[in-house]
XYZ file of C-alpha atoms in Angstrom:
297
model
C 0.000 0.000 0.000
C 2.748 2.378 0.980
C 4.644 1.657 -2.268
C 1.561 2.674 -4.260
C 1.443 5.984 -2.377
C 5.119 6.701 -3.047
C 4.655 5.863 -6.750
C 1.645 8.161 -7.056
C 3.381 11.153 -5.468
C 5.953 11.755 -8.273
C 3.236 11.226 -10.899
C 0.974 13.761 -9.191
C 3.843 16.232 -8.836
C 4.863 15.740 -12.480
C 1.290 16.318 -13.605
C 1.128 19.575 -11.644
C 4.391 20.787 -13.191
C 3.151 19.874 -16.680
C -0.154 21.713 -16.152
C 1.693 24.752 -14.821
C 3.958 24.854 -17.890
C 0.959 24.331 -20.200
C -0.997 27.168 -18.570
C 2.031 29.474 -18.832
C 2.449 28.724 -22.554
C -1.253 29.275 -23.198
C -1.184 32.603 -21.362
C 1.806 33.693 -23.460
C -0.041 32.707 -26.658
C -3.093 34.666 -25.536
C -0.953 37.776 -25.021
C 0.634 37.362 -28.484
C -2.769 36.940 -30.148
C -4.098 40.012 -28.359
C -1.081 42.069 -29.472
C -1.529 40.932 -33.099
C -5.249 41.754 -32.884
C -4.504 45.245 -31.585
C -1.949 45.856 -34.353
C -4.408 44.759 -37.052
C -7.199 46.854 -35.532
C -4.932 49.912 -35.278
C -3.785 49.520 -38.895
C -7.368 49.161 -40.089
C -8.489 52.287 -38.215
C -5.557 54.467 -39.280
C -5.804 53.470 -42.948
C -9.378 54.693 -43.379
C -8.387 58.290 -44.180
C -5.922 57.814 -47.050
C -5.555 54.037 -47.442
C -2.167 53.855 -45.649
C -1.672 52.787 -42.055
C 0.138 55.520 -40.145
C 1.614 55.714 -36.648
C 3.066 58.946 -35.212
C 3.795 60.418 -38.630
C 5.193 57.199 -40.128
C 3.408 54.958 -42.608
C 3.542 51.145 -42.745
C 3.122 49.813 -46.285
C 3.411 46.227 -47.570
C 4.976 46.305 -51.062
C 2.686 44.691 -53.626
C 4.940 44.310 -56.704
C 8.548 43.985 -57.925
C 8.451 47.239 -59.919
C 11.242 48.769 -57.768
C 13.362 45.631 -57.426
C 17.033 46.184 -58.288
C 17.013 49.938 -57.755
C 18.273 52.521 -60.242
C 21.769 53.154 -61.595
C 20.889 56.827 -62.143
C 19.259 57.606 -58.769
C 20.122 56.488 -55.199
C 18.169 54.274 -52.793
C 15.288 52.035 -53.819
C 15.673 48.285 -54.399
C 12.755 46.658 -52.596
C 10.454 43.894 -53.764
C 7.040 42.336 -53.323
C 6.526 41.073 -49.773
C 8.808 43.672 -48.152
C 7.515 46.164 -45.600
C 8.162 49.862 -46.136
C 8.257 52.391 -43.316
C 7.993 55.876 -44.826
C 7.114 59.429 -43.812
C 3.483 60.458 -43.934
C 2.741 63.547 -46.040
C 0.437 66.162 -44.490
C 1.493 69.315 -46.373
C 0.325 69.534 -49.982
C 2.462 72.608 -50.758
C 5.737 70.646 -50.539
C 7.746 70.416 -53.760
C 9.619 67.223 -54.687
C 12.696 66.606 -56.836
C 13.684 64.122 -59.523
C 14.771 60.839 -57.979
C 12.480 61.085 -54.948
C 10.510 57.926 -54.156
C 6.894 58.583 -53.224
C 3.649 56.701 -52.624
C 0.785 58.216 -54.598
C -2.861 57.436 -55.069
C -4.272 56.657 -58.499
C -7.045 54.539 -60.023
C -6.931 51.242 -61.862
C -8.782 50.418 -65.100
C -11.955 49.683 -63.135
C -11.851 53.021 -61.360
C -10.830 51.599 -57.976
C -8.328 53.493 -55.824
C -4.814 52.039 -55.605
C -1.475 53.039 -54.110
C 1.793 52.928 -56.061
C 5.366 53.378 -54.760
C 7.527 54.730 -57.612
C 10.274 57.222 -58.321
C 9.770 60.730 -59.742
C 11.424 60.881 -63.186
C 9.980 64.100 -64.603
C 8.702 67.395 -63.232
C 6.722 70.232 -64.866
C 4.689 73.285 -63.925
C 1.301 73.491 -65.646
C -0.536 76.598 -66.884
C -2.152 77.061 -63.460
C 1.252 77.142 -61.730
C 0.800 73.669 -60.203
C 3.903 71.498 -60.051
C 3.229 68.051 -61.521
C 5.280 64.838 -61.484
C 5.800 61.836 -63.719
C 6.675 58.567 -61.936
C 8.173 55.233 -62.956
C 9.402 52.021 -61.362
C 13.135 51.213 -61.353
C 12.674 47.636 -62.592
C 12.460 47.842 -66.398
C 11.088 44.286 -66.565
C 7.957 45.318 -64.623
C 7.838 49.051 -65.392
C 9.179 49.589 -68.877
C 7.211 52.832 -69.398
C 6.305 55.710 -67.004
C 3.044 55.613 -65.088
C 1.722 58.779 -66.749
C 1.793 58.868 -70.536
C 1.404 62.652 -70.971
C 1.865 65.836 -68.863
C -1.893 66.259 -68.446
C -1.911 62.975 -66.496
C 1.006 63.811 -64.215
C 0.283 63.666 -60.491
C 0.422 66.638 -58.130
C 1.495 66.936 -54.499
C -2.153 66.384 -53.500
C -1.942 62.805 -54.837
C 1.164 61.922 -52.792
C 0.451 60.072 -49.518
C 3.954 59.294 -48.208
C 7.635 59.753 -49.018
C 10.246 56.985 -48.812
C 13.251 58.875 -50.170
C 14.214 62.519 -50.604
C 17.570 64.298 -50.329
C 17.000 64.832 -46.606
C 15.138 61.650 -45.658
C 15.226 57.902 -46.249
C 12.758 55.388 -44.828
C 13.322 51.771 -43.881
C 12.661 48.450 -45.606
C 12.041 45.242 -43.645
C 12.487 42.258 -45.930
C 9.665 39.682 -46.094
C 7.480 41.181 -43.350
C 5.031 42.788 -45.768
C 3.665 39.442 -46.966
C 3.120 38.382 -43.323
C 1.185 41.578 -42.667
C -0.852 41.103 -45.851
C -1.754 37.579 -44.723
C -2.788 38.763 -41.253
C -5.001 41.446 -42.780
C -6.738 38.943 -45.067
C -9.916 37.154 -43.949
C -8.187 33.763 -43.954
C -5.172 35.042 -42.012
C -7.309 36.838 -39.428
C -9.376 33.683 -38.884
C -6.385 31.319 -38.573
C -4.079 33.551 -36.528
C -6.515 35.545 -34.392
C -10.082 34.242 -34.360
C -9.444 30.469 -34.242
C -6.850 30.645 -31.406
C -9.193 32.870 -29.392
C -11.992 30.297 -29.785
C -9.644 27.473 -28.702
C -8.411 29.492 -25.717
C -11.993 30.259 -24.693
C -12.978 26.582 -24.870
C -9.858 25.597 -22.900
C -10.609 28.128 -20.159
C -14.243 26.996 -20.038
C -13.209 23.345 -19.635
C -10.658 24.318 -16.979
C -13.288 26.235 -14.993
C -15.710 23.286 -15.169
C -12.994 20.817 -14.116
C -11.934 23.029 -11.207
C -15.539 23.301 -10.058
C -15.976 19.517 -10.232
C -12.716 18.900 -8.347
C -13.704 21.419 -5.696
C -17.107 19.766 -5.280
C -15.496 16.308 -4.987
C -12.897 17.541 -2.494
C -15.639 19.180 -0.450
C -17.676 15.944 -0.408
C -14.622 13.894 0.604
C -13.843 16.380 3.348
C -17.406 16.203 4.680
C -17.310 12.387 4.563
C -13.990 12.330 6.402
C -15.311 14.672 9.071
C -18.399 12.479 9.506
C -16.242 9.373 9.959
C -14.000 11.129 12.448
C -17.013 12.324 14.401
C -18.511 8.806 14.451
C -15.241 7.235 15.602
C -14.766 9.909 18.259
C -18.301 9.317 19.533
C -17.732 5.560 19.648
C -14.433 5.939 21.482
C -16.010 8.327 23.937
C -18.784 5.839 24.631
C -16.242 3.023 24.969
C -14.186 5.051 27.426
C -17.240 5.954 29.474
C -18.315 2.317 29.822
C -14.719 1.273 30.598
C -14.990 -1.408 27.946
C -11.429 -1.568 26.664
C -11.700 -4.644 24.513
C -14.899 -3.821 22.695
C -15.096 -3.957 18.935
C -15.765 -0.687 17.039
C -18.050 -2.538 14.592
C -20.455 -3.289 17.447
C -20.511 0.325 18.570
C -21.182 1.990 15.186
C -24.337 2.094 13.117
C -24.229 0.298 9.739
C -24.040 3.672 7.961
C -21.174 4.866 10.169
C -19.409 1.524 9.713
C -19.669 1.819 5.920
C -18.277 5.382 6.076
C -15.451 4.131 8.253
C -14.605 1.407 5.728
C -14.556 3.938 2.880
C -12.365 6.242 4.910
C -9.988 3.416 5.746
C -9.814 2.442 2.075
C -9.024 6.026 1.050
C -6.291 6.226 3.702
C -4.988 2.701 2.866
C -5.202 1.757 6.568
C -6.270 -1.530 8.144
C -9.388 -1.099 10.348
C -8.011 -3.692 12.801
C -4.816 -1.655 13.111
C -6.846 1.463 13.712
C -8.957 -0.388 16.288
C -5.871 -1.564 18.176
C -4.317 1.890 17.897
C -7.431 3.433 19.341
C -7.446 0.892 22.218
C -3.795 1.726 22.923
C -4.684 5.417 23.026
C -7.469 4.666 25.528
C -5.185 2.560 27.708
C -2.508 5.244 27.698
C -5.082 7.883 28.596
C -6.412 5.762 31.458
C -2.915 4.875 32.772
C -0.948 8.130 32.695
C 1.667 6.614 35.014
C 2.880 4.359 32.168
C 4.146 7.264 30.167
C 5.931 8.728 33.161
C 7.644 5.389 33.944
């Protein structure tokens, strides 16, 4: 019996350690998911105004094509590709004038009339009849951008179309390789479901199961505690009656009710103790209490 107890102790301790590690890992995952959710929510909210996510004057833009890959031999900077993440400077002043070679993000429309953002370099600059400075843009990669974006001066963009600046003579942004595709995936419906929504559902179900299991364990422990207290009370009452009648050799089974006897058996089984041993132990306690001189001798 005692060997079984010693074998169960390491197993119980190992299980507790495992559950503690598991709970810690799950809590860390919950924090990560919450951080990702907040980032996605912040990017969605800040991109409503001009289509670009901005934080404290800086824009965060996933690159969608290879039109700037390789850079330019004529102008500095550039050389970023599809899947990269660009951190650039947000443009708030429409009266700013740009130079040839600057890399800007501007808003235009596709063939269907939908708004789109393009990151290209300024390759030409004119002033129209109204005194407005206009710009022609083009990608550095001749394989993807063999011709300029605007075919004629009347289609050139103005400063009002420019949303952010990656490179000028006094400023250069940052490129983080490969992170743009991750951000694009997280912002997609599939990515949001797999990375944010599904883990949150799993975490919720796990916490719900853990709460139910804890409640069941608490209820069981409470019932066992009440049963143990009832057995102890019954045994104490029987011993008190035995001591009062000065019947040292009496059997506990004759002094307990059938219900109390059954509770005593269950208690003994849970404690892995022999009832006869307990009976003799109790008799020894009574004898020692009645003969205090023995202990002094």
